[in-house]
mmCIF file of C-alpha atoms in Angstrom:
data_model
loop_
_atom_site.group_PDB
_atom_site.id
_atom_site.type_symbol
_atom_site.label_atom_id
_atom_site.label_comp_id
_atom_site.label_asym_id
_atom_site.label_seq_id
_atom_site.Cartn_x
_atom_site.Cartn_y
_atom_site.Cartn_z
ATOM 1 C CA MET A 1 0.028 0.040 -0.076
ATOM 2 C CA ALA A 2 1.374 3.330 -0.887
ATOM 3 C CA ARG A 3 2.648 5.761 1.726
ATOM 4 C CA LYS A 4 0.592 9.126 2.017
ATOM 5 C CA ALA A 5 2.060 12.357 3.455
ATOM 6 C CA LEU A 6 -0.642 13.864 5.663
ATOM 7 C CA ILE A 7 -1.047 17.250 7.202
ATOM 8 C CA ALA A 8 -1.071 16.501 10.903
ATOM 9 C CA SER A 9 -1.167 20.228 12.276
ATOM 10 C CA THR A 10 -0.416 23.607 11.523
ATOM 11 C CA GLY A 11 0.992 26.619 13.400
ATOM 12 C CA SER A 12 1.782 30.233 12.900
ATOM 13 C CA TYR A 13 3.350 33.428 14.550
ATOM 14 C CA ALA A 14 3.647 36.915 14.125
ATOM 15 C CA PRO A 15 5.685 39.625 15.925
ATOM 16 C CA SER A 16 3.719 41.603 18.465
ATOM 17 C CA ARG A 17 4.997 44.887 16.966
ATOM 18 C CA VAL A 18 2.039 46.386 14.874
ATOM 19 C CA VAL A 19 2.584 48.936 12.049
ATOM 20 C CA SER A 20 -0.443 50.604 10.893
ATOM 21 C CA ASN A 21 -0.986 52.256 7.639
ATOM 22 C CA ALA A 22 -1.216 55.413 9.597
ATOM 23 C CA ASP A 23 2.181 54.882 10.951
ATOM 24 C CA LEU A 24 3.711 54.355 7.516
ATOM 25 C CA SER A 25 1.688 57.541 6.250
ATOM 26 C CA ASN A 26 3.438 59.393 9.067
ATOM 27 C CA LEU A 27 7.038 57.794 8.190
ATOM 28 C CA LEU A 28 6.705 58.668 4.526
ATOM 29 C CA GLY A 29 4.940 62.133 4.715
ATOM 30 C CA GLU A 30 1.949 61.222 2.623
ATOM 31 C CA ASP A 31 -1.242 59.217 3.025
ATOM 32 C CA VAL A 32 -0.764 55.798 1.810
ATOM 33 C CA ASP A 33 -3.794 54.247 3.671
ATOM 34 C CA ALA A 34 -6.406 54.409 1.005
ATOM 35 C CA TRP A 35 -4.379 53.000 -1.796
ATOM 36 C CA LEU A 36 -3.039 50.084 0.387
ATOM 37 C CA GLN A 37 -6.731 49.106 1.401
ATOM 38 C CA GLU A 38 -8.289 49.499 -1.939
ATOM 39 C CA ASN A 39 -5.668 47.654 -4.082
ATOM 40 C CA LEU A 40 -4.092 45.080 -1.358
ATOM 41 C CA ARG A 41 -6.584 45.112 1.575
ATOM 42 C CA ILE A 42 -3.596 45.768 3.895
ATOM 43 C CA LYS A 43 -4.417 47.699 6.886
ATOM 44 C CA SER A 44 -1.612 46.806 9.208
ATOM 45 C CA ARG A 45 1.374 44.494 9.366
ATOM 46 C CA ARG A 46 3.704 42.980 11.879
ATOM 47 C CA TRP A 47 7.549 43.762 12.176
ATOM 48 C CA CYS A 48 10.068 42.088 14.323
ATOM 49 C CA SER A 49 11.503 44.136 17.097
ATOM 50 C CA ASP A 50 15.221 44.947 17.033
ATOM 51 C CA THR A 51 16.039 41.652 19.027
ATOM 52 C CA GLU A 52 14.028 39.446 16.870
ATOM 53 C CA SER A 53 14.927 37.555 13.933
ATOM 54 C CA VAL A 54 13.604 34.810 11.628
ATOM 55 C CA ALA A 55 14.688 31.982 13.660
ATOM 56 C CA ASP A 56 12.621 33.262 16.633
ATOM 57 C CA LEU A 57 9.757 33.389 14.316
ATOM 58 C CA CYS A 58 10.027 29.824 12.954
ATOM 59 C CA GLU A 59 10.669 28.268 16.517
ATOM 60 C CA ARG A 60 7.299 29.943 17.833
ATOM 61 C CA ALA A 61 5.565 28.677 14.832
ATOM 62 C CA ALA A 62 6.996 25.357 14.976
ATOM 63 C CA ARG A 63 6.418 24.858 18.636
ATOM 64 C CA VAL A 64 2.492 25.461 17.995
ATOM 65 C CA ALA A 65 2.580 22.956 15.388
ATOM 66 C CA LEU A 66 4.161 20.306 17.467
ATOM 67 C CA GLU A 67 1.906 20.864 20.364
ATOM 68 C CA ARG A 68 -1.241 20.612 18.497
ATOM 69 C CA ALA A 69 0.049 17.402 16.989
ATOM 70 C CA GLU A 70 1.263 16.009 20.309
ATOM 71 C CA VAL A 71 4.434 15.216 18.759
ATOM 72 C CA LYS A 72 7.875 15.624 20.653
ATOM 73 C CA ALA A 73 10.720 17.465 18.690
ATOM 74 C CA ASP A 74 12.950 14.427 19.329
ATOM 75 C CA GLU A 75 10.477 12.252 16.989
ATOM 76 C CA LEU A 76 10.918 14.565 13.978
ATOM 77 C CA ASP A 77 12.912 12.911 11.316
ATOM 78 C CA LEU A 78 13.347 16.107 8.934
ATOM 79 C CA ILE A 79 12.974 20.001 9.276
ATOM 80 C CA ILE A 80 12.831 22.347 6.217
ATOM 81 C CA VAL A 81 12.814 25.983 6.453
ATOM 82 C CA ALA A 82 11.712 27.897 3.477
ATOM 83 C CA THR A 83 12.963 31.561 3.726
ATOM 84 C CA ASP A 84 14.831 34.059 1.715
ATOM 85 C CA THR A 85 15.597 36.187 4.842
ATOM 86 C CA PRO A 86 17.668 33.674 6.511
ATOM 87 C CA GLU A 87 19.330 33.959 9.813
ATOM 88 C CA TYR A 88 22.591 33.819 8.310
ATOM 89 C CA ILE A 89 24.113 33.296 5.003
ATOM 90 C CA SER A 90 25.771 30.323 6.467
ATOM 91 C CA PRO A 91 24.994 28.080 8.273
ATOM 92 C CA SER A 92 21.266 27.279 7.741
ATOM 93 C CA THR A 93 18.423 28.572 9.660
ATOM 94 C CA SER A 94 17.065 25.053 10.024
ATOM 95 C CA SER A 95 20.165 23.859 11.908
ATOM 96 C CA ILE A 96 19.467 26.629 14.355
ATOM 97 C CA LEU A 97 15.796 25.584 14.790
ATOM 98 C CA GLN A 98 16.847 21.992 15.313
ATOM 99 C CA HIS A 99 19.104 22.630 18.086
ATOM 100 C CA ARG A 100 16.624 25.220 19.846
ATOM 101 C CA LEU A 101 13.728 22.608 19.502
ATOM 102 C CA GLY A 102 15.757 19.811 20.743
ATOM 103 C CA ALA A 103 15.069 17.779 17.607
ATOM 104 C CA THR A 104 18.249 15.597 17.685
ATOM 105 C CA LYS A 105 17.388 12.742 15.380
ATOM 106 C CA ALA A 106 16.153 15.328 12.507
ATOM 107 C CA GLY A 107 18.222 16.298 9.591
ATOM 108 C CA THR A 108 17.893 19.941 8.160
ATOM 109 C CA PHE A 109 18.160 21.933 5.231
ATOM 110 C CA ASP A 110 16.865 25.374 4.121
ATOM 111 C CA LEU A 111 14.964 25.995 0.664
ATOM 112 C CA ASN A 112 14.951 29.262 -1.169
ATOM 113 C CA SER A 113 12.821 30.019 -4.057
ATOM 114 C CA ALA A 114 11.726 33.215 -2.522
ATOM 115 C CA CYS A 115 7.893 33.336 -1.649
ATOM 116 C CA ALA A 116 6.921 30.310 -3.536
ATOM 117 C CA GLY A 117 9.404 28.468 -0.955
ATOM 118 C CA PHE A 118 7.011 27.250 1.298
ATOM 119 C CA VAL A 119 4.682 25.278 -1.056
ATOM 120 C CA THR A 120 8.065 23.970 -2.722
ATOM 121 C CA ALA A 121 9.337 22.809 0.553
ATOM 122 C CA LEU A 122 5.988 21.174 1.342
ATOM 123 C CA ASP A 123 6.147 19.457 -2.008
ATOM 124 C CA VAL A 124 9.768 18.098 -1.169
ATOM 125 C CA ALA A 125 8.690 16.977 2.255
ATOM 126 C CA ALA A 126 5.697 15.109 1.019
ATOM 127 C CA LYS A 127 8.032 13.294 -1.410
ATOM 128 C CA TYR A 128 10.585 12.339 1.093
ATOM 129 C CA ILE A 129 7.749 10.778 3.083
ATOM 130 C CA MET A 130 6.368 9.004 0.171
ATOM 131 C CA ALA A 131 9.803 7.607 -1.177
ATOM 132 C CA ASP A 132 11.648 6.744 1.928
ATOM 133 C CA PRO A 133 10.208 4.798 4.901
ATOM 134 C CA ARG A 134 12.553 6.428 7.288
ATOM 135 C CA TYR A 135 11.035 9.652 7.054
ATOM 136 C CA LYS A 136 7.756 9.728 9.018
ATOM 137 C CA GLN A 137 7.579 13.243 10.702
ATOM 138 C CA VAL A 138 8.649 16.077 8.630
ATOM 139 C CA LEU A 139 8.239 19.815 9.834
ATOM 140 C CA VAL A 140 8.159 22.323 7.340
ATOM 141 C CA ILE A 141 8.213 26.032 8.114
ATOM 142 C CA GLY A 142 8.043 29.239 5.902
ATOM 143 C CA GLY A 143 9.804 32.124 7.738
ATOM 144 C CA TYR A 144 9.851 35.610 6.777
ATOM 145 C CA ALA A 145 11.769 38.895 8.475
ATOM 146 C CA MET A 146 11.706 41.083 5.491
ATOM 147 C CA SER A 147 11.381 44.258 7.707
ATOM 148 C CA LYS A 148 15.208 43.772 8.328
ATOM 149 C CA TYR A 149 15.784 44.461 4.509
ATOM 150 C CA LEU A 150 13.479 47.391 3.966
ATOM 151 C CA ASP A 151 14.470 50.947 3.061
ATOM 152 C CA LEU A 152 12.368 52.937 5.418
ATOM 153 C CA GLU A 153 12.251 55.629 2.611
ATOM 154 C CA ASP A 154 11.289 53.438 -0.253
ATOM 155 C CA LYS A 155 7.215 53.544 -0.586
ATOM 156 C CA LYS A 156 7.161 50.630 -2.865
ATOM 157 C CA THR A 157 8.444 48.200 -0.428
ATOM 158 C CA VAL A 158 8.088 49.559 2.934
ATOM 159 C CA THR A 159 4.315 49.642 2.775
ATOM 160 C CA LEU A 160 3.863 46.152 1.660
ATOM 161 C CA PHE A 161 6.236 43.575 3.521
ATOM 162 C CA ALA A 162 5.965 42.153 6.875
ATOM 163 C CA ASP A 163 7.289 39.494 9.005
ATOM 164 C CA GLY A 164 5.970 36.052 10.294
ATOM 165 C CA ALA A 165 6.194 32.351 10.355
ATOM 166 C CA GLY A 166 4.099 29.265 9.522
ATOM 167 C CA ALA A 167 4.519 25.763 10.079
ATOM 168 C CA VAL A 168 3.027 22.445 8.878
ATOM 169 C CA LEU A 169 3.914 19.106 10.234
ATOM 170 C CA LEU A 170 3.480 16.240 7.699
ATOM 171 C CA THR A 171 3.235 12.722 8.837
ATOM 172 C CA ALA A 172 3.268 9.391 7.285
ATOM 173 C CA ALA A 173 0.078 7.263 6.577
ATOM 174 C CA GLU A 174 -0.362 4.118 4.739
ATOM 175 C CA GLY A 175 -3.103 4.299 1.867
ATOM 176 C CA GLY A 176 -6.238 6.285 2.197
ATOM 177 C CA GLU A 177 -7.869 9.224 0.362
ATOM 178 C CA ARG A 178 -6.230 11.929 2.430
ATOM 179 C CA GLY A 179 -3.029 13.549 2.223
ATOM 180 C CA PHE A 180 -0.795 14.803 -0.858
ATOM 181 C CA LEU A 181 -2.431 14.382 -4.054
ATOM 182 C CA THR A 182 0.031 16.298 -6.867
ATOM 183 C CA SER A 183 2.036 19.234 -7.234
ATOM 184 C CA LEU A 184 3.638 21.500 -9.862
ATOM 185 C CA LEU A 185 6.484 24.023 -9.975
ATOM 186 C CA HIS A 186 7.223 26.594 -12.720
ATOM 187 C CA THR A 187 9.495 29.402 -13.035
ATOM 188 C CA GLU A 188 9.841 32.492 -15.177
ATOM 189 C CA GLY A 189 13.550 33.108 -14.758
ATOM 190 C CA GLN A 190 13.823 36.082 -17.145
ATOM 191 C CA TYR A 191 12.267 38.172 -14.115
ATOM 192 C CA HIS A 192 15.070 37.212 -11.734
ATOM 193 C CA SER A 193 16.402 40.800 -11.890
ATOM 194 C CA TRP A 194 13.319 42.811 -11.615
ATOM 195 C CA MET A 195 12.736 42.391 -7.820
ATOM 196 C CA GLY A 196 15.308 41.133 -5.025
ATOM 197 C CA ILE A 197 17.921 41.847 -2.513
ATOM 198 C CA TYR A 198 20.947 41.854 -4.773
ATOM 199 C CA ALA A 199 23.876 42.921 -2.564
ATOM 200 C CA GLY A 200 25.361 41.023 0.376
ATOM 201 C CA ALA A 201 26.317 37.613 -1.429
ATOM 202 C CA THR A 202 29.022 36.416 -3.843
ATOM 203 C CA HIS A 203 27.657 38.641 -6.655
ATOM 204 C CA GLN A 204 28.132 41.965 -4.886
ATOM 205 C CA PRO A 205 29.805 41.489 -1.543
ATOM 206 C CA LEU A 206 28.944 44.291 0.941
ATOM 207 C CA THR A 207 31.141 47.310 0.859
ATOM 208 C CA ALA A 208 30.859 51.089 1.855
ATOM 209 C CA GLU A 209 29.621 51.950 -1.597
ATOM 210 C CA VAL A 210 26.970 49.282 -1.550
ATOM 211 C CA LEU A 211 25.836 50.266 2.081
ATOM 212 C CA GLU A 212 25.604 53.884 0.852
ATOM 213 C CA LYS A 213 23.549 52.875 -2.318
ATOM 214 C CA LYS A 214 21.282 50.669 -0.081
ATOM 215 C CA ASP A 215 21.833 47.840 -2.472
ATOM 216 C CA HIS A 216 21.692 45.496 0.360
ATOM 217 C CA LYS A 217 17.906 46.341 0.881
ATOM 218 C CA LEU A 218 14.972 44.955 -0.803
ATOM 219 C CA LYS A 219 14.415 46.581 -4.384
ATOM 220 C CA PHE A 220 11.666 46.705 -6.945
ATOM 221 C CA VAL A 221 13.662 47.180 -10.018
ATOM 222 C CA GLN A 222 10.863 46.861 -12.733
ATOM 223 C CA ARG A 223 7.249 46.675 -12.499
ATOM 224 C CA PHE A 224 5.850 42.973 -12.916
ATOM 225 C CA PRO A 225 3.176 42.458 -15.555
ATOM 226 C CA LYS A 226 -0.304 42.931 -14.124
ATOM 227 C CA GLU A 227 -1.569 39.506 -15.408
ATOM 228 C CA ILE A 228 1.261 37.114 -14.582
ATOM 229 C CA ASN A 229 0.235 35.943 -11.372
ATOM 230 C CA PRO A 230 -3.539 35.354 -12.394
ATOM 231 C CA ASP A 231 -2.317 33.725 -15.670
ATOM 232 C CA VAL A 232 0.231 31.296 -14.050
ATOM 233 C CA TRP A 233 -2.288 30.609 -10.966
ATOM 234 C CA THR A 234 -5.040 29.825 -13.191
ATOM 235 C CA ARG A 235 -2.940 27.637 -15.251
ATOM 236 C CA MET A 236 -1.525 25.831 -12.422
ATOM 237 C CA ALA A 237 -4.588 25.130 -10.732
ATOM 238 C CA THR A 238 -6.273 23.971 -13.902
ATOM 239 C CA GLU A 239 -3.334 21.558 -14.513
ATOM 240 C CA MET A 240 -3.385 20.188 -10.737
ATOM 241 C CA ALA A 241 -7.340 19.730 -10.984
ATOM 242 C CA LEU A 242 -6.903 17.795 -14.171
ATOM 243 C CA ALA A 243 -4.087 15.642 -12.817
ATOM 244 C CA ILE A 244 -6.297 14.388 -9.703
ATOM 245 C CA GLY A 245 -9.570 14.176 -11.715
ATOM 246 C CA VAL A 246 -11.455 17.167 -10.368
ATOM 247 C CA ALA A 247 -13.026 20.338 -11.625
ATOM 248 C CA PRO A 248 -11.551 23.519 -10.189
ATOM 249 C CA ALA A 249 -14.861 24.289 -8.779
ATOM 250 C CA GLU A 250 -14.555 21.102 -6.700
ATOM 251 C CA VAL A 251 -11.698 22.304 -4.770
ATOM 252 C CA ASP A 252 -12.911 23.451 -1.289
ATOM 253 C CA HIS A 253 -9.909 26.146 -0.463
ATOM 254 C CA TYR A 254 -7.420 28.027 -2.609
ATOM 255 C CA VAL A 255 -4.584 29.113 -0.184
ATOM 256 C CA MET A 256 -2.691 31.634 -2.308
ATOM 257 C CA THR A 257 -0.037 34.060 -2.196
ATOM 258 C CA GLN A 258 -1.207 36.925 0.173
ATOM 259 C CA LEU A 259 0.077 39.975 -1.594
ATOM 260 C CA ASN A 260 -2.651 41.287 -4.037
ATOM 261 C CA ILE A 261 -6.243 40.615 -3.232
ATOM 262 C CA ASN A 262 -7.207 41.545 -6.960
ATOM 263 C CA ALA A 263 -4.834 38.809 -8.307
ATOM 264 C CA ILE A 264 -6.448 36.276 -5.997
ATOM 265 C CA HIS A 265 -9.870 37.286 -7.064
ATOM 266 C CA GLU A 266 -9.129 37.475 -10.749
ATOM 267 C CA THR A 267 -7.772 33.797 -10.707
ATOM 268 C CA LEU A 268 -10.800 32.500 -8.776
ATOM 269 C CA ASP A 269 -13.090 34.274 -11.304
ATOM 270 C CA ARG A 270 -11.247 32.748 -14.237
ATOM 271 C CA LEU A 271 -11.724 29.223 -12.440
ATOM 272 C CA GLY A 272 -15.309 29.844 -11.957
ATOM 273 C CA VAL A 273 -14.680 29.617 -8.060
ATOM 274 C CA ASP A 274 -16.600 31.560 -5.411
ATOM 275 C CA ARG A 275 -14.129 34.114 -3.909
ATOM 276 C CA CYS A 276 -15.010 33.042 -0.483
ATOM 277 C CA ARG A 277 -12.846 29.883 -1.035
ATOM 278 C CA ALA A 278 -9.679 31.676 -0.673
ATOM 279 C CA PRO A 279 -8.721 32.527 2.809
ATOM 280 C CA VAL A 280 -6.810 35.950 3.308
ATOM 281 C CA ILE A 281 -4.866 37.563 6.189
ATOM 282 C CA MET A 282 -3.092 40.482 4.424
ATOM 283 C CA GLU A 283 -5.705 42.684 6.060
ATOM 284 C CA ARG A 284 -3.971 42.093 9.489
ATOM 285 C CA PHE A 285 -0.431 40.858 8.697
ATOM 286 C CA GLY A 286 0.640 42.534 5.512
ATOM 287 C CA TYR A 287 2.591 40.485 2.938
ATOM 288 C CA THR A 288 4.719 37.957 4.638
ATOM 289 C CA GLY A 289 6.269 36.230 1.749
ATOM 290 C CA SER A 290 7.381 32.564 2.396
ATOM 291 C CA ALA A 291 5.271 32.533 5.488
ATOM 292 C CA ALA A 292 2.005 33.874 3.949
ATOM 293 C CA ILE A 293 0.627 30.663 2.920
ATOM 294 C CA PRO A 294 1.229 28.625 5.831
ATOM 295 C CA MET A 295 -0.068 31.512 8.088
ATOM 296 C CA ALA A 296 -3.308 31.780 5.965
ATOM 297 C CA LEU A 297 -3.691 28.082 6.225
ATOM 298 C CA ASP A 298 -3.266 28.044 9.925
ATOM 299 C CA ASP A 299 -5.619 30.985 10.429
ATOM 300 C CA ALA A 300 -8.279 29.290 8.344
ATOM 301 C CA VAL A 301 -7.679 25.796 10.386
ATOM 302 C CA SER A 302 -7.679 27.357 13.632
ATOM 303 C CA LYS A 303 -11.042 29.016 12.757
ATOM 304 C CA GLY A 304 -12.530 25.715 11.816
ATOM 305 C CA LYS A 305 -13.155 26.919 8.261
ATOM 306 C CA ILE A 306 -10.873 23.967 6.908
ATOM 307 C CA LYS A 307 -12.245 20.712 7.977
ATOM 308 C CA LYS A 308 -11.252 17.043 7.538
ATOM 309 C CA ASN A 309 -11.389 15.715 4.066
ATOM 310 C CA ASP A 310 -11.562 19.159 2.470
ATOM 311 C CA LEU A 311 -9.451 19.478 -0.883
ATOM 312 C CA LEU A 312 -6.826 22.292 -0.623
ATOM 313 C CA PHE A 313 -4.819 23.919 -3.301
ATOM 314 C CA LEU A 314 -1.821 25.678 -2.040
ATOM 315 C CA ILE A 315 -0.466 28.120 -4.784
ATOM 316 C CA GLY A 316 2.543 30.467 -4.316
ATOM 317 C CA SER A 317 4.756 32.729 -6.364
ATOM 318 C CA GLY A 318 7.761 34.851 -5.570
ATOM 319 C CA GLY A 319 10.866 36.450 -6.871
ATOM 320 C CA GLY A 320 12.637 34.622 -9.471
ATOM 321 C CA LEU A 321 9.815 34.425 -10.473
ATOM 322 C CA ALA A 322 9.216 31.197 -9.030
ATOM 323 C CA PHE A 323 5.810 29.385 -8.671
ATOM 324 C CA ALA A 324 4.580 26.175 -6.864
ATOM 325 C CA GLY A 325 1.478 24.524 -6.374
ATOM 326 C CA ALA A 326 0.607 21.384 -4.124
ATOM 327 C CA ALA A 327 -2.762 19.771 -3.632
ATOM 328 C CA PHE A 328 -3.793 18.083 -0.381
ATOM 329 C CA ARG A 329 -6.934 16.390 0.859
ATOM 330 C CA PHE A 330 -6.935 17.609 4.498
#
């Protein structure tokens, strides 16, 4: 009987520091509230304190997921952290987390496909469980501390990006209808230079000139085509639905990248799916990158909106441009 990878539990955490649209209007010296609410539905976001970092966020989310599943850290076989705001360039954030949790038997690695990272990591974790009987409990965390990379004078980035972490514990089961069903990865690499953090690694090491030009901060270099997310998300959802023999309208929940509410709505409209099937959290948490999808998933699960046997499509996109989709029967 084939092994399945089941979602055993979820968890999330956001820093306690709340930054409202009014705070940013004061910071920038102009009103940004109306545009943010109308176009993105963002009213506030959470930023790390000066003493918080991405490992702190990941640890808090991970402990929630483990507690809910009644799984001890030393029962974990693997920890994958999806982040493009790591604790260090090296070593991995996942190794720090393994030590803090006391997950003494777990292997670790980080995965970076920007804001598509969590769904990509979930795909990888599911396939570890399905392919190798030594992996029974795999913890997947999306962590994001992008506030550390924001230029506080840059209206294009400081208004959008926020911090948080979301975790999912995958567990092995024999057969059954629930669990991982299919996945799809896609990249439009021609856009790799359009948005990112371009200094601080091997291409452009940190120098006094780099710091003065703020090239070590997050930058939007070019505006992305408006339709690229709805186009790719619609195609991915259609292909995943076809792969598992359902119509897009039969999917109970679409948990998608939490940046632009209009892109989410346009995708669902194209698929012929009611807009209420996409849980959204950007109103309270802003855009939390690789943490956005697991945070939205945990929010919906915690509120009882996602129930056992519901069909979930998780679809993420991020810099690169990287896209990832995964289907689960909850």
